[in-house]
Amino acid sequence: MENYPIDFVISWVDGNDEDWLAKRQQYRATKGDDTRKRRVREWNNLQFLLRGIDKYANWVNHVYLLTPGHYPKWLDLDCERISVINQDILFPEELVPSFNNCAVELLMYKIPGLSEHFVYFNDDMFLLKKAKPEDFFKNGLPLDTVGFAPTQADYKQDGGKGQVYGIAVMCTRLIAKRYTKQEILNNSKGKFYSPRNGKDLIKTICMMPWHNITGFNETHTATSFLKSTFEEMWNLAEDDMVDTLNSRFRHEFNVAQWAVRFWQIATGKFEIRNPGFSKFYDVVYLGDEKPVVDCITKGKTKVICINDNVDNDDEFDEIVTHVNKAFERKFPQESQFEKKSVWGGTRNRVILTKEAVIHFERSGVAA
């Protein structure tokens, strides 16, 4: 049994918030910026992520909801186990506001009171089964499924604009500047060759003829982190990350939190987790949600990631309806994080703002 505190961090933005949208429109995107609405589109199902945490991971020390300053109206700010953090406090003042989730992720380790061991959830990731601390950390180290894999150039058409997705390349480049493939293998002490990595073991074996680092496998799931890894990276690789902070919007050649995961892998600070822990679904067209609904209904995995790649707005609305009805059947009861009865109630807890970083007296978390 892991006996140290483990926090959960959830990044969330309400893409329908008119004030936030107006502020966003004041800044002009540049070539290579990813401003697609799917990056901030609201599925109206954050409550089901929190219900899953409440039901299946009630051992969590604290939940931090990281937002650009707003929060769902149904959230119970009186709940002592959740804090809403305004992402502005993480940035240098001259870089506020930022609409770049990659930059926010690189700075989330600065959340006041955050534990050394924490798990990062995007708001499209949900718990569907009982989870234990040992599903995320073992012997004090993050659990992960690892493998070398080819870094792919994914060329897509979005509104007539082509884009080569380069974030994975930049994250891999950051690691390759500091570690050789052999050093990474030595640090991992054979973990890359564990059969528990599943099909990623096959990828590793196929990549061995290449002397240099070809890339790492991608795992779209809740990621376990050590806060000290972020601190180490910022001390040793700041030059490779600072450009991301200066990007007002997510850019195709930013560095993301994947680089921190890669760094943990490169330094051997991980233990192996079976890939069956999580399932990833890429939803593009109406009908793609059917296996998602089946997975939710049957609880086929501990974590599910539902990736939004829907272009058709009418299909999007129908997809969201089907998925959220499945969640409603799965989680009919409100969680401790929600205001009881018609989502009403008081608001005594405080959001951290740029002007005032306020002490959370109720939870004992110092800002």
CSV table of C-alpha atoms in Angstrom, one decimal:
chain,number,residue,atom,x,y,z
A,1,MET,CA,0.0,0.0,0.0
A,2,GLU,CA,1.4,3.4,-1.1
A,3,ASN,CA,1.2,5.6,2.1
A,4,TYR,CA,2.1,9.0,0.7
A,5,PRO,CA,-0.5,11.6,-0.4
A,6,ILE,CA,-1.5,11.5,-4.1
A,7,ASP,CA,-3.3,14.4,-5.6
A,8,PHE,CA,-5.3,14.6,-8.8
A,9,VAL,CA,-5.0,17.6,-11.2
A,10,ILE,CA,-7.7,18.2,-13.8
A,11,SER,CA,-7.4,20.8,-16.5
A,12,TRP,CA,-10.7,22.3,-17.7
A,13,VAL,CA,-12.0,25.2,-19.7
A,14,ASP,CA,-15.5,26.2,-20.5
A,15,GLY,CA,-15.4,26.9,-24.2
A,16,ASN,CA,-18.9,28.5,-24.0
A,17,ASP,CA,-17.9,31.1,-21.5
A,18,GLU,CA,-18.6,34.4,-23.2
A,19,ASP,CA,-16.2,36.5,-21.1
A,20,TRP,CA,-13.4,34.0,-21.8
A,21,LEU,CA,-14.2,33.9,-25.5
A,22,ALA,CA,-14.2,37.6,-25.7
A,23,LYS,CA,-10.8,37.8,-24.1
A,24,ARG,CA,-9.5,35.1,-26.4
A,25,GLN,CA,-10.7,37.0,-29.5
A,26,GLN,CA,-8.5,40.0,-28.5
A,27,TYR,CA,-5.4,38.1,-29.4
A,28,ARG,CA,-4.4,37.2,-32.9
A,29,ALA,CA,-3.3,33.6,-33.7
A,30,THR,CA,-0.1,33.1,-35.8
A,31,LYS,CA,0.8,30.5,-38.4
A,32,GLY,CA,1.0,27.1,-36.7
A,33,ASP,CA,-1.3,28.0,-33.8
A,34,ASP,CA,-4.0,25.4,-33.1
A,35,THR,CA,-7.2,27.4,-32.4
A,36,ARG,CA,-9.7,24.7,-33.4
A,37,LYS,CA,-12.8,24.8,-31.3
A,38,ARG,CA,-12.5,21.1,-30.5
A,39,ARG,CA,-9.6,22.1,-28.2
A,40,VAL,CA,-11.9,23.9,-25.9
A,41,ARG,CA,-15.3,22.5,-26.8
A,42,GLU,CA,-17.5,21.7,-23.8
A,43,TRP,CA,-19.0,18.2,-23.5
A,44,ASN,CA,-20.8,19.1,-20.2
A,45,ASN,CA,-19.6,15.9,-18.5
A,46,LEU,CA,-17.0,17.1,-16.1
A,47,GLN,CA,-19.3,16.0,-13.2
A,48,PHE,CA,-18.9,12.4,-14.3
A,49,LEU,CA,-15.1,12.6,-14.0
A,50,LEU,CA,-15.6,13.8,-10.5
A,51,ARG,CA,-18.3,11.2,-9.7
A,52,GLY,CA,-15.9,8.5,-10.9
A,53,ILE,CA,-13.2,9.9,-8.6
A,54,ASP,CA,-15.6,10.0,-5.7
A,55,LYS,CA,-16.8,6.5,-6.3
A,56,TYR,CA,-13.7,4.7,-7.4
A,57,ALA,CA,-10.7,6.7,-5.9
A,58,ASN,CA,-12.1,8.2,-2.8
A,59,TRP,CA,-8.6,7.8,-1.2
A,60,VAL,CA,-7.3,10.7,-3.2
A,61,ASN,CA,-5.7,13.4,-1.1
A,62,HIS,CA,-6.9,16.5,-2.9
A,63,VAL,CA,-8.4,17.4,-6.3
A,64,TYR,CA,-7.2,20.5,-8.1
A,65,LEU,CA,-9.3,21.9,-10.9
A,66,LEU,CA,-7.1,24.0,-13.1
A,67,THR,CA,-9.0,26.6,-15.2
A,68,PRO,CA,-8.6,30.0,-16.8
A,69,GLY,CA,-10.6,31.5,-13.9
A,70,HIS,CA,-14.1,30.1,-14.3
A,71,TYR,CA,-15.7,27.0,-12.9
A,72,PRO,CA,-18.9,25.0,-13.3
A,73,LYS,CA,-21.9,26.5,-11.6
A,74,TRP,CA,-22.7,23.2,-10.0
A,75,LEU,CA,-19.3,22.8,-8.3
A,76,ASP,CA,-19.5,22.9,-4.5
A,77,LEU,CA,-16.8,25.3,-3.5
A,78,ASP,CA,-17.5,24.4,0.2
A,79,CYS,CA,-16.1,20.9,-0.4
A,80,GLU,CA,-12.8,20.7,1.4
A,81,ARG,CA,-11.3,18.1,-1.0
A,82,ILE,CA,-11.3,20.2,-4.2
A,83,SER,CA,-9.8,23.6,-5.0
A,84,VAL,CA,-10.2,25.7,-8.2
A,85,ILE,CA,-6.9,27.1,-9.3
A,86,ASN,CA,-6.8,30.1,-11.7
A,87,GLN,CA,-4.0,29.1,-14.1
A,88,ASP,CA,-2.9,32.8,-14.3
A,89,ILE,CA,-1.1,32.5,-11.0
A,90,LEU,CA,1.3,29.9,-12.6
A,91,PHE,CA,2.5,32.3,-15.3
A,92,PRO,CA,4.8,35.3,-15.3
A,93,GLU,CA,2.5,38.4,-15.3
A,94,GLU,CA,3.6,39.5,-18.7
A,95,LEU,CA,2.4,36.1,-20.3
A,96,VAL,CA,-1.2,36.4,-18.9
A,97,PRO,CA,-3.6,35.5,-20.3
A,98,SER,CA,-2.6,32.2,-21.9
A,99,PHE,CA,-4.8,30.1,-24.1
A,100,ASN,CA,-2.2,27.4,-24.5
A,101,ASN,CA,-2.9,24.2,-22.7
A,102,CYS,CA,0.7,23.0,-23.4
A,103,ALA,CA,2.0,25.9,-21.4
A,104,VAL,CA,-0.4,25.4,-18.6
A,105,GLU,CA,0.6,21.7,-18.4
A,106,LEU,CA,4.3,22.6,-18.1
A,107,LEU,CA,3.6,24.9,-15.2
A,108,MET,CA,1.0,22.8,-13.3
A,109,TYR,CA,3.7,21.6,-10.8
A,110,LYS,CA,3.6,25.1,-9.4
A,111,ILE,CA,0.0,24.7,-8.0
A,112,PRO,CA,0.2,25.8,-4.4
A,113,GLY,CA,0.1,22.8,-2.0
A,114,LEU,CA,0.4,20.2,-4.7
A,115,SER,CA,1.8,16.9,-3.5
A,116,GLU,CA,5.0,15.3,-4.9
A,117,HIS,CA,3.0,12.5,-6.3
A,118,PHE,CA,0.1,13.5,-8.5
A,119,VAL,CA,-2.0,12.3,-11.4
A,120,TYR,CA,-2.9,14.5,-14.3
A,121,PHE,CA,-6.3,14.1,-16.0
A,122,ASN,CA,-7.5,15.9,-19.1
A,123,ASP,CA,-11.2,16.6,-18.9
A,124,ASP,CA,-11.8,13.9,-21.5
A,125,MET,CA,-10.6,11.1,-19.2
A,126,PHE,CA,-12.8,9.2,-16.8
A,127,LEU,CA,-12.6,6.6,-14.1
A,128,LEU,CA,-14.9,3.6,-14.7
A,129,LYS,CA,-13.7,1.1,-12.1
A,130,LYS,CA,-12.3,0.9,-8.6
A,131,ALA,CA,-8.8,2.2,-8.7
A,132,LYS,CA,-6.1,1.9,-6.0
A,133,PRO,CA,-3.0,4.1,-5.3
A,134,GLU,CA,-1.0,1.2,-6.7
A,135,ASP,CA,-2.6,1.7,-10.1
A,136,PHE,CA,-0.8,5.0,-10.3
A,137,PHE,CA,2.4,4.6,-8.3
A,138,LYS,CA,4.5,1.8,-7.1
A,139,ASN,CA,7.6,2.0,-4.8
A,140,GLY,CA,7.1,5.8,-4.9
A,141,LEU,CA,7.5,5.9,-8.7
A,142,PRO,CA,4.9,6.6,-11.4
A,143,LEU,CA,3.4,3.7,-13.2
A,144,ASP,CA,3.6,3.8,-17.0
A,145,THR,CA,3.5,1.6,-20.1
A,146,VAL,CA,6.6,2.3,-22.1
A,147,GLY,CA,8.1,1.6,-25.5
A,148,PHE,CA,10.1,3.1,-28.2
A,149,ALA,CA,8.0,4.0,-31.2
A,150,PRO,CA,8.2,5.9,-34.5
A,151,THR,CA,7.4,9.6,-34.2
A,152,GLN,CA,4.9,10.2,-37.0
A,153,ALA,CA,4.2,13.3,-39.1
A,154,ASP,CA,0.4,13.5,-39.0
A,155,TYR,CA,-0.7,15.7,-41.8
A,156,LYS,CA,-4.3,16.8,-41.6
A,157,GLN,CA,-6.7,19.3,-43.2
A,158,ASP,CA,-8.5,21.6,-40.9
A,159,GLY,CA,-10.5,24.2,-42.6
A,160,GLY,CA,-8.3,24.0,-45.7
A,161,LYS,CA,-5.2,24.5,-43.6
A,162,GLY,CA,-2.7,21.7,-43.5
A,163,GLN,CA,-0.7,21.0,-40.4
A,164,VAL,CA,2.2,18.7,-39.5
A,165,TYR,CA,1.7,17.8,-35.9
A,166,GLY,CA,5.1,18.4,-34.3
A,167,ILE,CA,4.6,18.4,-30.5
A,168,ALA,CA,5.7,14.8,-30.2
A,169,VAL,CA,8.8,15.7,-32.3
A,170,MET,CA,9.7,18.6,-30.0
A,171,CYS,CA,9.2,16.5,-26.8
A,172,THR,CA,11.4,13.7,-28.2
A,173,ARG,CA,14.0,16.3,-29.3
A,174,LEU,CA,14.2,17.6,-25.8
A,175,ILE,CA,15.1,14.2,-24.5
A,176,ALA,CA,17.4,13.3,-27.3
A,177,LYS,CA,19.6,16.4,-26.7
A,178,ARG,CA,20.4,15.0,-23.2
A,179,TYR,CA,20.2,11.2,-23.4
A,180,THR,CA,21.2,8.5,-25.8
A,181,LYS,CA,19.0,5.5,-26.4
A,182,GLN,CA,21.5,3.3,-24.6
A,183,GLU,CA,21.6,5.5,-21.6
A,184,ILE,CA,17.8,5.3,-21.4
A,185,LEU,CA,17.9,1.5,-21.6
A,186,ASN,CA,20.5,1.4,-18.9
A,187,ASN,CA,18.5,3.7,-16.6
A,188,SER,CA,15.4,1.6,-17.1
A,189,LYS,CA,17.1,-1.6,-16.0
A,190,GLY,CA,15.3,-3.8,-18.5
A,191,LYS,CA,11.8,-2.3,-18.0
A,192,PHE,CA,11.5,-1.6,-21.7
A,193,TYR,CA,11.6,-5.4,-22.4
A,194,SER,CA,8.9,-6.3,-19.8
A,195,PRO,CA,6.1,-8.3,-21.4
A,196,ARG,CA,3.7,-6.2,-19.3
A,197,ASN,CA,4.2,-3.4,-21.8
A,198,GLY,CA,2.0,-5.4,-24.2
A,199,LYS,CA,2.2,-4.5,-27.9
A,200,ASP,CA,4.6,-1.6,-27.0
A,201,LEU,CA,7.2,-4.3,-26.4
A,202,ILE,CA,6.9,-5.2,-30.1
A,203,LYS,CA,7.4,-1.5,-31.1
A,204,THR,CA,10.5,-1.3,-28.9
A,205,ILE,CA,12.0,-4.4,-30.5
A,206,CYS,CA,11.3,-3.0,-34.0
A,207,MET,CA,13.0,0.3,-33.2
A,208,MET,CA,16.2,-1.3,-31.9
A,209,PRO,CA,18.0,-1.3,-35.3
A,210,TRP,CA,18.0,2.5,-35.1
A,211,HIS,CA,20.8,3.8,-32.9
A,212,ASN,CA,19.2,7.1,-32.1
A,213,ILE,CA,15.9,7.7,-30.3
A,214,THR,CA,13.0,7.4,-32.7
A,215,GLY,CA,10.4,8.4,-30.3
A,216,PHE,CA,8.3,7.1,-27.4
A,217,ASN,CA,4.9,5.5,-27.3
A,218,GLU,CA,2.0,7.8,-26.7
A,219,THR,CA,-0.4,6.9,-23.9
A,220,HIS,CA,-3.6,9.0,-23.9
A,221,THR,CA,-4.6,8.3,-20.3
A,222,ALA,CA,-4.3,9.7,-16.8
A,223,THR,CA,-0.6,10.3,-16.3
A,224,SER,CA,1.3,9.8,-13.0
A,225,PHE,CA,3.9,12.4,-12.3
A,226,LEU,CA,6.5,13.4,-9.7
A,227,LYS,CA,6.5,17.1,-9.0
A,228,SER,CA,10.3,16.9,-8.7
A,229,THR,CA,10.6,15.8,-12.3
A,230,PHE,CA,9.0,19.0,-13.4
A,231,GLU,CA,11.4,21.0,-11.2
A,232,GLU,CA,14.4,19.0,-12.6
A,233,MET,CA,13.4,19.6,-16.2
A,234,TRP,CA,12.9,23.4,-15.6
A,235,ASN,CA,16.4,23.5,-14.1
A,236,LEU,CA,18.1,21.5,-16.8
A,237,ALA,CA,16.0,22.2,-20.0
A,238,GLU,CA,14.4,25.6,-19.5
A,239,ASP,CA,15.7,26.8,-22.9
A,240,ASP,CA,13.7,24.1,-24.7
A,241,MET,CA,10.5,24.9,-22.8
A,242,VAL,CA,10.4,28.7,-22.5
A,243,ASP,CA,9.2,29.2,-26.1
A,244,THR,CA,6.0,27.3,-25.2
A,245,LEU,CA,5.2,29.7,-22.4
A,246,ASN,CA,5.6,32.6,-24.9
A,247,SER,CA,3.1,31.0,-27.3
A,248,ARG,CA,-0.3,32.6,-26.5
A,249,PHE,CA,-2.0,29.7,-28.2
A,250,ARG,CA,-1.1,26.0,-28.6
A,251,HIS,CA,1.4,25.8,-31.4
A,252,GLU,CA,2.3,22.8,-33.5
A,253,PHE,CA,5.9,22.9,-32.3
A,254,ASN,CA,5.3,23.5,-28.6
A,255,VAL,CA,6.6,21.2,-25.9
A,256,ALA,CA,3.9,19.6,-23.8
A,257,GLN,CA,3.6,17.5,-20.6
A,258,TRP,CA,4.5,14.5,-22.7
A,259,ALA,CA,8.1,15.7,-22.4
A,260,VAL,CA,7.9,15.4,-18.6
A,261,ARG,CA,6.6,11.8,-19.0
A,262,PHE,CA,9.5,11.1,-21.5
A,263,TRP,CA,11.9,12.5,-19.0
A,264,GLN,CA,10.6,10.2,-16.3
A,265,ILE,CA,11.1,7.3,-18.7
A,266,ALA,CA,14.5,8.4,-19.8
A,267,THR,CA,15.8,8.7,-16.2
A,268,GLY,CA,14.3,5.3,-15.2
A,269,LYS,CA,11.9,6.9,-12.7
A,270,PHE,CA,8.9,4.6,-13.4
A,271,GLU,CA,7.4,1.2,-12.9
A,272,ILE,CA,5.6,-0.8,-15.5
A,273,ARG,CA,1.8,-0.7,-15.7
A,274,ASN,CA,-0.3,-3.1,-17.9
A,275,PRO,CA,-1.7,-1.2,-20.9
A,276,GLY,CA,-5.1,-2.7,-20.1
A,277,PHE,CA,-5.4,-0.1,-17.4
A,278,SER,CA,-6.8,2.3,-19.9
A,279,LYS,CA,-8.6,2.6,-23.3
A,280,PHE,CA,-8.4,5.4,-25.8
A,281,TYR,CA,-11.2,6.2,-28.3
A,282,ASP,CA,-10.9,8.7,-31.1
A,283,VAL,CA,-14.3,10.0,-31.9
A,284,VAL,CA,-14.5,11.5,-35.4
A,285,TYR,CA,-17.9,10.6,-36.9
A,286,LEU,CA,-21.4,9.7,-35.6
A,287,GLY,CA,-21.2,6.1,-34.7
A,288,ASP,CA,-17.7,6.2,-33.3
A,289,GLU,CA,-19.3,6.8,-29.9
A,290,LYS,CA,-20.9,3.3,-29.9
A,291,PRO,CA,-17.9,1.5,-28.5
A,292,VAL,CA,-17.4,4.4,-26.0
A,293,VAL,CA,-20.9,3.9,-24.7
A,294,ASP,CA,-20.3,0.1,-24.5
A,295,CYS,CA,-17.1,0.6,-22.6
A,296,ILE,CA,-18.8,3.0,-20.1
A,297,THR,CA,-21.8,0.8,-19.7
A,298,LYS,CA,-19.8,-2.4,-19.0
A,299,GLY,CA,-16.9,-0.7,-17.2
A,300,LYS,CA,-14.4,-2.4,-19.4
A,301,THR,CA,-11.4,-0.5,-18.1
A,302,LYS,CA,-10.3,1.6,-15.2
A,303,VAL,CA,-9.7,4.8,-17.3
A,304,ILE,CA,-11.3,5.8,-20.6
A,305,CYS,CA,-10.1,8.7,-22.8
A,306,ILE,CA,-12.6,10.1,-25.3
A,307,ASN,CA,-10.8,12.2,-27.8
A,308,ASP,CA,-12.8,14.9,-29.6
A,309,ASN,CA,-12.0,15.0,-33.3
A,310,VAL,CA,-15.6,15.7,-34.6
A,311,ASP,CA,-16.0,18.3,-37.4
A,312,ASN,CA,-19.7,18.1,-38.0
A,313,ASP,CA,-21.5,20.2,-35.3
A,314,ASP,CA,-24.8,18.4,-35.7
A,315,GLU,CA,-23.1,15.0,-35.3
A,316,PHE,CA,-21.2,16.4,-32.3
A,317,ASP,CA,-24.4,17.2,-30.4
A,318,GLU,CA,-25.8,13.8,-31.0
A,319,ILE,CA,-22.5,12.1,-30.0
A,320,VAL,CA,-22.4,14.0,-26.8
A,321,THR,CA,-26.0,13.1,-26.0
A,322,HIS,CA,-25.3,9.4,-26.4
A,323,VAL,CA,-22.1,9.5,-24.4
A,324,ASN,CA,-23.6,11.6,-21.5
A,325,LYS,CA,-26.7,9.4,-21.3
A,326,ALA,CA,-24.3,6.4,-20.7
A,327,PHE,CA,-22.5,8.4,-18.0
A,328,GLU,CA,-25.8,9.3,-16.4
A,329,ARG,CA,-26.7,5.6,-16.2
A,330,LYS,CA,-23.2,4.8,-14.8
A,331,PHE,CA,-23.1,7.6,-12.3
A,332,PRO,CA,-26.7,8.6,-11.2
A,333,GLN,CA,-25.6,9.9,-7.8
A,334,GLU,CA,-24.1,13.3,-7.2
A,335,SER,CA,-20.6,13.3,-5.8
A,336,GLN,CA,-19.3,15.2,-2.8
A,337,PHE,CA,-17.9,17.8,-5.2
A,338,GLU,CA,-21.3,18.9,-6.4
A,339,LYS,CA,-23.9,21.2,-4.8
A,340,LYS,CA,-26.7,19.0,-3.5
A,341,SER,CA,-30.1,19.3,-5.1
A,342,VAL,CA,-30.6,21.2,-8.3
A,343,TRP,CA,-26.9,22.2,-8.1
A,344,GLY,CA,-27.6,25.1,-5.7
A,345,GLY,CA,-25.7,26.2,-2.5
A,346,THR,CA,-23.2,28.6,-1.1
A,347,ARG,CA,-19.8,29.6,-2.3
A,348,ASN,CA,-17.4,30.0,0.6
A,349,ARG,CA,-14.2,28.7,-0.9
A,350,VAL,CA,-12.0,31.0,-2.9
A,351,ILE,CA,-10.5,30.8,-6.3
A,352,LEU,CA,-6.8,31.7,-6.4
A,353,THR,CA,-6.4,34.9,-8.5
A,354,LYS,CA,-3.3,36.7,-9.8
A,355,GLU,CA,-3.9,39.5,-7.4
A,356,ALA,CA,-4.5,37.5,-4.2
A,357,VAL,CA,-3.1,34.0,-3.6
A,358,ILE,CA,-5.3,33.1,-0.6
A,359,HIS,CA,-4.7,30.5,2.1
A,360,PHE,CA,-7.2,27.7,2.0
A,361,GLU,CA,-8.1,27.5,5.7
A,362,ARG,CA,-10.6,24.8,5.4
A,363,SER,CA,-8.3,22.3,3.7
A,364,GLY,CA,-5.0,23.4,5.3
A,365,VAL,CA,-3.5,24.0,1.9
A,366,ALA,CA,-1.3,27.0,1.9
A,367,ALA,CA,-1.0,29.1,-1.2
